[in-house]
Amino acid sequence: MCNWEQAWLAYELIENQKDKKYFESVYTQQNGVLVESALREIKTAAEKLFSITVRRGENREEAGLILELNPALNLGKEGYQITEEEDRIYIRAAKENGLLYGTFRLLLMVSSGKEITGISIREIPSNPVRMLNQWDNIDGSIERGYAGRSFFYENGKVCVTERIRDYARLLCSVGINGVSINNVNVRNGAEWLISERHYKELEQISHIFAQYGISMYLCIDFAAPMTLGGLSCADPLKEEVKDWWEKKCGEIFGRLPNMGGFLVKADSEGRPGPFAYGRNHADGANMLARAVKPYGGTIIWRCFVYNCQQDWRDRRTDRACAGYDNFMPLDGKFDDNVILQIKNGPIDFQVREPVHPLFGGLQHTNQMLEVQIAQEYTGQQIDVCYLVPMWKEVLDFSTGCGKPEDTVADIISGRTFGQQRCGMAAVANTGRDANWTGHDLAGANLYGFGRLAFDPRLSAEEIASEWISLQISRDSDVNRSISDILLRSREVYEKYTAPLGIGFMVNPAHHYGPNPEGYEYSKWGTYHRADHLAVGVDRSAGGTGYSEQYFEKNAALFREKGTCPENLLLFFHRVPYTYRLHSGKTLIQHIYDSHFEGHEQVLQMQKDWELLEGRIPQHIFLRVKERFTRQAENSREWCDVINSFFYRKSMIPDEQGREIF
Ligand code: GCU
């Protein structure tokens, strides 16, 4: 018995057994590792869904399901086609990867209760790279982990467990093809992952991933030539440093044949990088890119670079500007096997931020979007917050970069500027908890990220509904009730936390719960500058100039209070409390109303959840019920603290006379 659940691969017995006929016998001429995984999955699923043991048929005539390679189909490496022809289902692909993805799709369709009779679908992933970033530390803790400890490490050792196989199955089933398995902050011994100490276990893990078409990536310490190699510097332009990395990469890629490459956080929040030697990010990234090139490796270089030692008195420096300021001048200077990984917004995964201006800005550089499934600032998997709608807003954002296909989804897929190495990455929300994600409903975010990275056209509603039928219940009323909770959840979270894009009113360090001045007089560059008259930072042309980093189409909207999307008003502007919003309400009244409403809506979601008792598995019901109790407390705390803060600053009473402290 394992002590973890199967999430959306539970394959609960299905009442209507009409699809059983397809699964009694499966035929394929292929026998590579990926097809073997597909066959194993079909066997597992058919046993659970239909209580049958699948036969691998000797000839195609007797099979109900046929897996076939057909390179002529123009499906790329990972695309697939599923059709029903004469009472048989065919999964066709150009490569085994496509067959495996097609298999999972078919099984998940059956398991979610979708109709497969007469099926005819063709899917090619939009994004070449679809990746998860584990922020797991080698001591077994997880940075921003809210679902228990790591299942990759314990006490400085790499663990190889069956759970990693189930994790790989889950990821592959939604189309993930890369995982970086250690925290971007490489420290406390994790520097040594790229050494003899850990190769044996890492090799085993990489083999497991390889069976599911997932490349393994490692985060490295830019100063490794010093920490590991004993050199006196890590200057990327010094021959001895280049030699050290070349040798090291020969060793790593020799020992770990399924390596995709490295993910690097350099010159960011105290991590070492090329700046120490007067070099720039391109010098640093390209040096590594050349070392991994002989092995087909990729360097993913993060753009989360800003001054984290800011003096709060300094009003000219604006953290929001930093990513663009650092990387725009380097556009076109990166080697072809470097990808820049850019967070969705310019600050740090807040519940509402504008889209990062580097998207569309960078036109000659491979780029990848980074989002955070781990709910660091969005409720820490205690509060429910379905993030797919937020990611869709980002993907659908039209950058105005002058190309016909100019959305973020277009850019990161390579459609806009013809790039091949690009895509989407996300900070994972998984850990050792039985349900993988702490809050059961946070499973929708993990599932949704994979689905969306594969096909950004899917709607948030479709994804929610699929996930609910796979992981919680196939009942359509239950599906509607839970979908309803998920789809409201982000807006509700936003309402009771930080208003109108202001962000960062959280408790310092752990980032849960309200603390409106927690970061106000600190070095992190996240200020709201509220006083008795107004709140917000002027980031328009006359202010810090951040709005001018966008193409004119968006800059024109953002730079004026009147045209700025209201949900970002306080991100871009300093606004008096008496300013009237489009609704006719004053800013201060909007803040009060939104916080009271947000808290009330949590209580409503909690009630809606209570109605599900007896209609869904009891253990899920109880776990989520417990989370709602905590969310209700948290939302009350946010509501009262934020409202009291603004009342005490402005001394303007609530028009409705509700209790503010
Ligand atoms: C945030 C987060 C850190 C993390 C960093 C990053 O600042 O709080 O824990 O290391 O992002 O993305 O590198």
XYZ file of C-alpha atoms and ligand atoms in Angstrom:
674
model
C 0.000 0.000 0.000
C 1.373 3.379 -0.848
C 0.603 6.387 1.274
C -0.282 8.665 -1.570
C -3.282 8.945 -3.807
C -3.445 8.870 -7.574
C -4.950 12.347 -8.080
C -6.441 12.575 -11.584
C -5.138 9.130 -12.496
C -7.483 7.431 -9.996
C -9.448 5.733 -12.822
C -12.481 5.001 -10.618
C -14.666 2.129 -11.859
C -17.017 3.423 -14.503
C -20.704 2.567 -14.391
C -21.395 2.669 -18.094
C -19.129 -0.020 -19.490
C -19.809 0.673 -23.155
C -16.206 1.615 -23.910
C -14.839 -1.611 -22.434
C -14.792 -3.263 -25.869
C -11.974 -1.012 -27.040
C -9.694 -2.000 -24.201
C -9.909 -5.777 -24.131
C -7.120 -6.157 -26.614
C -4.516 -3.660 -27.718
C -2.206 -3.990 -30.686
C 1.016 -2.207 -31.554
C 4.151 -3.040 -33.459
C 6.205 -0.612 -31.404
C 8.130 -1.583 -28.319
C 10.233 1.344 -27.190
C 10.236 2.571 -23.579
C 7.532 5.166 -24.151
C 5.189 2.683 -25.781
C 5.857 0.270 -22.951
C 4.719 3.013 -20.563
C 1.625 3.566 -22.676
C 0.784 -0.144 -22.571
C 1.337 -0.294 -18.816
C -0.959 2.683 -18.381
C -3.672 1.139 -20.532
C -3.450 -2.002 -18.429
C -3.687 -0.102 -15.133
C -6.529 2.051 -16.352
C -8.572 -0.780 -17.870
C -8.276 -2.840 -14.718
C -9.659 -0.016 -12.651
C -12.164 1.499 -15.060
C -13.602 -1.759 -16.429
C -12.209 -4.525 -14.187
C -10.581 -6.244 -17.134
C -7.109 -7.493 -17.916
C -5.960 -6.113 -21.222
C -4.385 -8.521 -23.720
C -1.666 -7.404 -26.055
C -3.096 -8.796 -29.306
C -1.024 -10.681 -31.852
C -2.815 -9.215 -34.799
C -4.550 -5.940 -35.405
C -7.838 -7.453 -36.528
C -8.769 -8.657 -33.079
C -7.691 -5.462 -31.268
C -10.020 -2.716 -30.111
C -7.196 -0.231 -29.605
C -4.295 0.216 -31.992
C -1.189 2.336 -31.417
C 0.552 3.135 -34.654
C 3.499 5.235 -35.762
C 2.993 7.169 -38.931
C 5.682 9.775 -39.624
C 3.780 11.062 -42.638
C 1.084 12.564 -40.430
C 2.896 15.808 -39.764
C 2.309 15.670 -36.046
C 5.788 16.637 -34.920
C 7.495 14.749 -32.135
C 4.716 15.082 -29.595
C 1.472 15.430 -31.509
C -1.111 12.695 -31.878
C -4.337 11.796 -33.560
C -7.107 9.664 -32.078
C -9.859 8.307 -34.323
C -12.456 5.614 -34.286
C -12.546 3.566 -37.463
C -14.726 0.480 -37.863
C -15.269 -0.031 -34.191
C -11.605 0.305 -33.302
C -9.730 3.191 -31.800
C -6.499 4.246 -33.425
C -3.884 6.365 -31.737
C -1.440 7.583 -34.341
C 1.650 9.697 -33.993
C 4.921 10.401 -35.703
C 6.965 9.466 -32.640
C 6.510 7.394 -29.525
C 6.122 10.565 -27.437
C 2.946 11.342 -29.350
C 1.646 7.803 -28.840
C 2.125 8.131 -25.101
C 0.377 11.516 -24.956
C -2.441 10.200 -27.140
C -2.847 7.211 -24.849
C -3.117 9.372 -21.756
C -5.586 11.671 -23.480
C -7.808 8.788 -24.446
C -7.683 7.252 -20.984
C -8.443 10.562 -19.305
C -11.337 11.157 -21.656
C -12.822 7.798 -20.748
C -12.137 8.280 -17.073
C -13.767 11.708 -17.044
C -16.867 10.283 -18.689
C -16.380 11.938 -22.082
C -17.827 10.352 -25.185
C -15.229 8.517 -27.269
C -17.497 6.783 -29.757
C -16.783 8.352 -33.130
C -13.820 10.216 -31.711
C -11.668 12.172 -34.117
C -9.111 14.505 -32.584
C -5.715 15.802 -33.549
C -3.484 17.619 -31.081
C -0.066 19.179 -31.415
C 1.363 20.940 -28.358
C 1.528 24.696 -28.701
C 4.656 25.064 -26.568
C 7.827 23.092 -27.280
C 8.972 23.193 -23.624
C 6.384 22.518 -20.906
C 8.181 22.360 -17.660
C 7.819 22.180 -13.896
C 10.305 23.739 -11.513
C 10.548 21.963 -8.183
C 11.832 24.277 -5.475
C 12.903 21.282 -3.386
C 15.893 21.601 -1.089
C 18.299 18.784 -0.481
C 17.427 18.637 3.238
C 13.889 17.638 2.257
C 12.231 21.005 2.812
C 10.586 22.835 -0.081
C 10.891 26.572 -0.624
C 7.319 27.854 -0.817
C 6.102 24.285 -0.458
C 2.614 23.878 1.007
C 1.998 20.167 0.574
C 4.459 18.525 2.918
C 8.096 17.714 2.478
C 9.954 16.804 -0.680
C 9.660 13.363 -2.227
C 12.973 13.913 -4.013
C 15.260 14.496 -1.040
C 15.703 13.774 2.627
C 18.574 14.763 4.917
C 20.977 15.700 2.174
C 20.280 12.590 0.095
C 18.426 12.055 -3.149
C 15.577 9.552 -2.677
C 14.480 7.253 -5.451
C 10.960 6.085 -4.730
C 7.958 4.695 -6.536
C 6.268 7.988 -5.826
C 8.525 9.618 -8.396
C 7.165 7.242 -11.028
C 3.601 8.210 -10.128
C 4.630 11.838 -10.267
C 6.087 11.300 -13.736
C 2.858 9.579 -14.819
C 0.774 12.485 -13.541
C 2.927 15.022 -15.338
C 3.114 13.094 -18.578
C -0.640 12.570 -18.576
C -1.086 16.325 -18.943
C 1.800 16.831 -21.335
C 4.702 18.053 -19.172
C 8.037 17.251 -20.824
C 10.640 18.737 -18.481
C 11.269 18.974 -14.738
C 13.995 20.765 -12.833
C 14.245 18.815 -9.616
C 15.994 21.180 -7.207
C 15.394 24.668 -5.907
C 16.594 27.600 -8.016
C 18.340 28.777 -4.851
C 21.141 26.226 -4.918
C 22.630 26.068 -1.429
C 23.226 24.024 1.719
C 24.793 21.146 -0.154
C 22.647 21.200 -3.289
C 25.675 22.598 -5.134
C 26.997 19.033 -4.976
C 24.133 17.498 -6.915
C 26.389 17.765 -9.955
C 29.032 15.494 -8.470
C 29.810 11.822 -7.841
C 27.991 12.091 -4.510
C 24.587 11.997 -6.155
C 24.917 10.738 -9.740
C 23.771 7.215 -8.945
C 20.373 8.280 -7.604
C 19.969 11.063 -10.136
C 20.580 8.606 -12.917
C 17.795 6.391 -11.585
C 15.425 9.326 -11.415
C 16.337 10.430 -14.891
C 15.574 6.918 -16.155
C 12.132 7.037 -14.591
C 11.479 10.402 -16.241
C 12.794 9.129 -19.565
C 10.085 6.472 -19.590
C 7.542 9.282 -19.674
C 9.221 11.585 -22.163
C 10.330 14.006 -19.438
C 13.794 15.574 -19.568
C 15.484 16.194 -16.269
C 17.020 19.583 -15.508
C 19.153 20.629 -12.562
C 19.550 24.042 -11.026
C 23.182 24.922 -10.655
C 25.191 27.323 -8.585
C 26.892 29.816 -10.899
C 29.855 29.836 -8.524
C 30.282 26.039 -8.737
C 33.795 26.327 -10.213
C 34.727 27.826 -6.846
C 32.451 25.878 -4.472
C 33.041 22.532 -6.134
C 36.128 23.044 -8.223
C 38.295 25.096 -5.894
C 38.985 27.760 -8.546
C 39.582 31.295 -7.384
C 36.728 32.780 -9.426
C 33.708 31.907 -11.582
C 34.308 34.599 -14.213
C 32.513 33.320 -17.328
C 35.146 34.757 -19.652
C 38.124 33.100 -17.955
C 39.533 30.040 -19.725
C 39.913 27.964 -16.575
C 36.257 28.570 -15.708
C 35.090 27.586 -19.194
C 37.288 24.470 -19.064
C 35.910 23.532 -15.699
C 32.320 23.722 -16.935
C 33.150 21.860 -20.152
C 34.633 18.990 -18.197
C 31.815 19.059 -15.691
C 29.174 18.930 -18.405
C 30.933 15.992 -20.080
C 30.695 14.216 -16.758
C 27.064 15.182 -16.023
C 25.671 14.425 -19.450
C 27.716 11.228 -19.581
C 26.268 10.012 -16.304
C 22.729 11.328 -16.739
C 21.746 10.639 -20.329
C 18.261 12.111 -19.981
C 19.446 15.583 -18.971
C 17.704 18.534 -20.602
C 20.145 21.091 -19.218
C 20.384 23.617 -16.410
C 18.078 26.213 -14.921
C 20.002 29.173 -13.511
C 19.114 31.876 -11.008
C 22.069 34.224 -11.193
C 22.613 37.699 -9.770
C 19.210 37.467 -8.198
C 18.397 37.757 -4.510
C 21.974 37.152 -3.462
C 22.768 34.265 -5.802
C 26.158 34.481 -7.492
C 26.357 35.461 -11.144
C 28.403 37.183 -13.818
C 27.975 40.693 -12.340
C 30.711 40.015 -9.773
C 33.225 40.013 -12.650
C 31.800 42.953 -14.550
C 30.191 40.570 -17.070
C 26.591 40.545 -18.181
C 23.899 37.887 -18.274
C 24.650 36.958 -21.879
C 28.301 36.312 -20.997
C 27.201 34.058 -18.155
C 24.477 32.175 -19.999
C 26.438 31.710 -23.220
C 29.466 30.293 -21.452
C 27.235 27.591 -19.945
C 25.319 27.153 -23.203
C 28.554 26.333 -25.021
C 29.465 23.777 -22.385
C 26.148 21.909 -22.754
C 25.853 22.305 -26.512
C 27.733 19.117 -27.503
C 25.040 17.162 -25.632
C 22.074 19.018 -27.069
C 21.546 20.715 -23.690
C 19.670 23.922 -22.939
C 20.402 26.709 -20.472
C 17.309 28.255 -18.973
C 18.287 31.591 -17.498
C 15.891 33.410 -15.177
C 15.089 37.099 -15.623
C 14.055 37.648 -11.999
C 16.838 40.158 -11.485
C 16.395 43.321 -9.406
C 18.037 45.278 -6.637
C 16.992 43.562 -3.422
C 19.010 45.988 -1.320
C 16.957 49.051 -2.120
C 16.710 51.941 0.309
C 12.970 52.423 0.903
C 13.565 56.186 0.926
C 14.683 56.012 -2.702
C 11.651 56.829 -4.854
C 13.412 56.737 -8.197
C 14.370 53.064 -8.245
C 11.400 50.908 -9.245
C 11.694 47.149 -8.925
C 9.043 46.738 -11.644
C 11.439 48.240 -14.198
C 14.363 45.985 -13.372
C 13.732 42.900 -15.513
C 13.304 44.932 -18.677
C 16.189 47.254 -17.872
C 18.522 44.323 -17.316
C 17.580 42.141 -20.262
C 16.300 44.345 -23.091
C 19.768 45.654 -23.976
C 20.885 42.030 -24.399
C 18.192 41.045 -26.913
C 19.854 39.009 -29.671
C 23.016 38.401 -27.655
C 22.097 34.972 -26.307
C 23.115 31.702 -27.952
C 20.452 29.625 -29.590
C 20.403 27.048 -26.776
C 19.653 29.656 -24.111
C 16.071 30.375 -23.063
C 15.225 33.356 -20.880
C 12.609 32.445 -18.297
C 10.406 35.425 -17.463
C 7.899 35.613 -14.619
C 4.372 36.479 -15.701
C 4.576 39.897 -14.079
C 7.369 42.340 -13.268
C 7.251 41.988 -9.476
C 6.644 38.525 -8.067
C 3.609 36.305 -8.616
C 1.103 38.638 -6.966
C -2.599 37.901 -7.366
C -2.785 40.702 -9.933
C 0.095 42.179 -11.915
C 0.437 43.498 -15.421
C 2.085 41.178 -17.933
C 5.869 41.427 -18.025
C 6.949 43.929 -20.695
C 9.802 41.676 -21.824
C 7.151 39.647 -23.683
C 7.068 41.199 -27.092
C 9.989 43.400 -26.134
C 12.525 40.644 -26.659
C 12.340 39.719 -30.329
C 15.614 37.908 -30.950
C 15.839 35.804 -27.829
C 14.264 32.469 -26.897
C 11.851 32.963 -24.063
C 9.690 31.086 -21.668
C 6.861 32.203 -19.390
C 7.215 31.333 -15.692
C 4.134 31.074 -13.506
C 3.780 29.860 -9.941
C 1.451 26.959 -9.221
C 2.699 26.954 -5.645
C 0.367 29.488 -4.049
C 2.970 31.611 -2.307
C 0.975 34.840 -2.581
C -2.359 33.333 -3.461
C -3.376 31.502 -0.308
C -0.631 28.935 0.234
C -2.907 26.002 -0.533
C -4.936 26.856 2.558
C -7.156 29.271 0.655
C -8.660 28.051 -2.587
C -7.411 29.955 -5.614
C -7.861 28.439 -9.066
C -5.096 30.013 -11.110
C -5.956 28.937 -14.649
C -8.034 32.089 -15.318
C -5.042 34.217 -14.324
C -2.688 32.309 -16.611
C -5.163 32.596 -19.438
C -5.238 36.371 -19.031
C -1.471 36.394 -19.321
C -1.438 34.103 -22.366
C -4.148 36.107 -24.108
C -2.474 39.470 -23.488
C -1.803 41.232 -26.753
C 1.617 42.820 -26.505
C 1.216 45.140 -29.464
C 4.682 44.166 -30.686
C 3.742 44.795 -34.289
C 3.332 41.203 -35.468
C -0.042 39.774 -36.404
C 0.296 37.013 -33.808
C 1.340 39.085 -30.832
C -0.100 37.522 -27.696
C 2.075 36.034 -24.984
C 0.789 32.589 -26.022
C 1.991 33.267 -29.578
C 5.372 34.546 -28.463
C 6.248 31.701 -26.100
C 5.110 29.069 -28.603
C 7.613 30.414 -31.135
C 4.886 31.456 -33.604
C 5.670 35.161 -33.428
C 9.420 35.232 -33.865
C 10.103 31.738 -35.217
C 11.835 30.386 -32.127
C 12.202 26.656 -31.501
C 13.246 26.620 -27.864
C 10.544 28.310 -25.851
C 7.476 27.501 -23.803
C 6.095 27.580 -20.296
C 7.447 26.722 -16.865
C 5.777 26.661 -13.473
C 6.866 26.417 -9.885
C 5.318 23.157 -8.703
C 2.849 22.899 -5.814
C 3.536 19.279 -4.927
C 4.894 17.534 -1.866
C 4.534 14.394 0.204
C 0.947 15.012 1.310
C -1.315 12.129 0.347
C -3.217 14.300 -2.096
C 0.040 15.789 -3.548
C -1.036 19.430 -3.292
C -2.117 20.086 0.321
C -5.458 21.604 -0.632
C -7.294 19.081 -2.776
C -8.640 21.841 -4.987
C -5.076 22.952 -5.735
C -4.832 19.780 -7.807
C -6.783 21.684 -10.455
C -3.871 24.102 -10.773
C -1.285 21.403 -11.365
C -3.520 19.607 -13.829
C -4.535 22.879 -15.432
C -1.001 24.093 -15.934
C -0.101 21.016 -17.942
C -3.255 21.124 -20.029
C -2.862 24.819 -20.724
C 0.824 24.577 -21.615
C -0.105 21.903 -24.151
C -3.131 23.747 -25.462
C -3.559 27.385 -24.386
C -6.896 27.583 -26.188
C -8.619 25.413 -23.600
C -10.917 27.418 -21.377
C -10.607 27.659 -17.605
C -14.113 26.167 -17.392
C -13.259 23.138 -19.532
C -10.115 22.440 -17.561
C -11.892 22.744 -14.204
C -14.673 20.457 -15.262
C -12.308 17.812 -16.673
C -10.239 17.820 -13.526
C -13.240 17.544 -11.209
C -14.607 14.537 -13.058
C -11.216 12.847 -12.950
C -10.260 13.542 -9.368
C -13.452 14.114 -7.410
C -16.674 12.986 -9.039
C -18.272 12.318 -12.420
C -21.645 13.593 -11.208
C -22.672 16.612 -13.230
C -24.312 18.526 -10.360
C -21.247 18.046 -8.206
C -19.150 19.138 -11.136
C -21.152 22.343 -11.471
C -20.917 23.167 -7.766
C -17.168 22.634 -7.553
C -16.514 24.385 -10.877
C -18.425 27.302 -9.515
C -16.201 27.487 -6.444
C -13.033 27.177 -8.512
C -14.031 29.763 -11.058
C -14.963 32.353 -8.430
C -11.976 31.685 -6.225
C -9.280 33.933 -7.641
C -11.495 36.976 -7.789
C -12.653 36.334 -4.243
C -9.072 35.960 -3.054
C -8.148 39.194 -4.777
C -11.083 41.016 -3.183
C -10.162 40.283 0.416
C -6.408 40.708 0.020
C -4.520 43.534 -1.701
C -6.708 45.853 -3.752
C -6.438 46.963 -7.398
C -2.998 45.563 -8.170
C -1.236 47.076 -5.158
C 0.268 43.731 -4.074
C 2.672 42.892 -1.273
C 0.575 43.606 1.788
C 1.573 40.212 3.163
C 3.464 39.214 6.281
C 7.189 39.327 5.554
C 9.158 36.121 4.987
C 6.400 33.491 4.988
C 3.975 35.643 2.978
C 0.686 34.407 4.442
C -1.870 36.737 5.961
C -2.109 40.554 5.963
C 0.534 43.013 7.031
C 0.047 46.231 5.076
C 3.336 47.773 6.109
C 5.246 44.508 6.406
C 7.408 45.415 3.418
C 6.980 49.176 3.471
C 10.253 50.105 5.141
C 12.380 47.212 3.909
C 14.973 46.636 1.204
C 12.857 44.566 -1.186
C 11.496 47.303 -3.417
C 7.819 46.502 -2.905
C 6.246 49.693 -1.597
C 2.713 51.095 -1.742
C 3.530 54.445 -0.077
C 0.101 54.862 1.479
C -0.373 58.085 3.457
C -3.458 59.916 4.704
C -4.393 61.184 1.232
C -3.429 58.605 -1.355
C -1.952 55.192 -2.082
C 0.101 53.664 -4.896
C 3.267 54.320 -6.848
C 3.152 56.507 -9.920
C 4.671 54.253 -12.566
C 3.477 56.372 -15.485
C 5.652 58.453 -17.796
C 5.786 61.224 -15.197
C 6.571 58.760 -12.421
C 9.044 55.878 -12.538
C 8.384 55.437 -16.258
C 7.523 51.745 -16.015
C 4.426 52.169 -18.214
C 6.744 53.259 -21.037
C 8.356 49.817 -21.230
C 5.262 48.623 -23.088
C 4.485 49.102 -26.745
C 2.415 52.221 -27.318
C -0.887 50.368 -27.569
C -0.571 49.264 -23.932
C 1.541 52.146 -22.669
C -1.228 54.510 -23.776
C -3.720 52.629 -21.596
C -1.513 52.166 -18.574
C -0.087 55.664 -18.349
C -3.403 57.440 -17.725
C -5.560 56.868 -14.657
C -8.724 57.119 -16.722
C -7.783 54.407 -19.221
C -5.745 52.124 -17.002
C -7.602 48.843 -16.381
C -9.074 49.433 -12.940
C -7.889 46.148 -11.512
C -4.330 47.499 -12.044
C -4.997 51.085 -11.080
C -2.860 51.079 -7.948
C -0.072 49.218 -9.698
C 0.396 52.069 -12.151
C -0.819 55.125 -10.281
C -0.843 57.024 -7.059
C -4.488 57.642 -6.390
C -6.275 59.809 -3.791
C -8.814 57.994 -1.626
C -11.504 60.332 -2.882
C -10.847 59.521 -6.574
C -13.987 58.187 -8.262
C -13.780 54.833 -10.042
C -15.904 53.965 -13.090
C -18.502 52.502 -10.738
C -18.967 55.960 -9.219
C -17.538 54.773 -5.920
C -14.598 56.504 -4.326
C -11.374 54.537 -4.108
C -11.648 54.196 -0.337
C -15.240 52.990 -0.533
C -14.223 50.462 -3.167
C -11.508 49.136 -0.866
C -13.953 48.723 2.027
C -16.652 47.125 -0.123
C -14.322 44.741 -1.853
C -12.864 43.466 1.413
C -16.229 42.945 3.074
C -17.559 41.260 -0.048
C -14.490 39.054 -0.421
C -14.854 37.761 3.111
C -18.595 37.182 2.704
C -17.974 35.308 -0.511
C -15.551 32.998 1.267
C -18.299 32.216 3.770
C -20.609 31.509 0.841
C -18.072 29.175 -0.815
C -17.685 27.428 2.518
C -21.466 26.885 2.688
C -21.500 25.648 -0.896
C -18.825 23.150 -0.022
C -20.795 21.898 3.018
C -23.630 20.922 0.663
C -21.361 18.383 -0.998
C -21.175 16.115 2.015
C -22.168 12.585 1.083
C -21.884 13.324 -2.629
C -18.103 13.137 -2.937
C -15.496 10.944 -1.241
C -15.628 11.734 2.466
C -11.869 12.127 2.911
C -11.782 14.818 0.235
C -14.853 16.478 1.667
C -13.306 16.664 5.129
C -9.895 17.829 4.015
C -11.336 20.707 1.999
C -13.788 21.552 4.770
C -10.848 21.997 7.127
C -9.161 24.306 4.575
C -12.308 26.407 4.263
C -12.383 26.912 8.032
C -8.870 28.307 7.834
C -9.621 30.355 4.735
C -12.622 31.921 6.468
C -10.378 33.000 9.342
C -7.740 34.299 6.971
C -10.202 36.289 4.887
C -11.682 37.843 8.013
C -8.217 38.821 9.158
C -7.378 40.348 5.773
C -10.659 42.191 5.600
C -10.343 43.706 9.063
C -6.640 44.505 8.906
C -6.711 46.112 5.461
C -9.877 48.076 6.103
C -8.614 49.276 9.471
C -5.294 50.229 7.922
C -6.912 52.384 5.249
C -9.465 53.821 7.640
C -6.758 54.830 10.089
C -4.704 56.385 7.286
C -7.558 58.239 5.607
C -10.031 58.716 8.482
C -12.807 58.458 5.923
C -15.642 56.357 7.352
C -17.360 53.516 5.522
C -20.551 54.831 3.908
C -22.372 51.760 5.114
C -21.185 52.148 8.674
C -19.850 48.607 8.997
C -17.463 47.773 11.777
C -13.883 48.813 11.072
C -11.298 48.735 13.826
C 10.183 34.881 -4.611
C 10.117 33.872 -3.514
C 11.441 33.240 -3.259
C 12.049 32.739 -4.559
C 12.058 33.822 -5.602
C 12.471 33.345 -6.969
O 10.897 35.999 -4.194
O 9.633 34.468 -2.342
O 11.255 32.191 -2.359
O 13.323 32.254 -4.348
O 10.788 34.343 -5.745
O 11.606 33.220 -7.814
O 13.640 33.105 -7.221
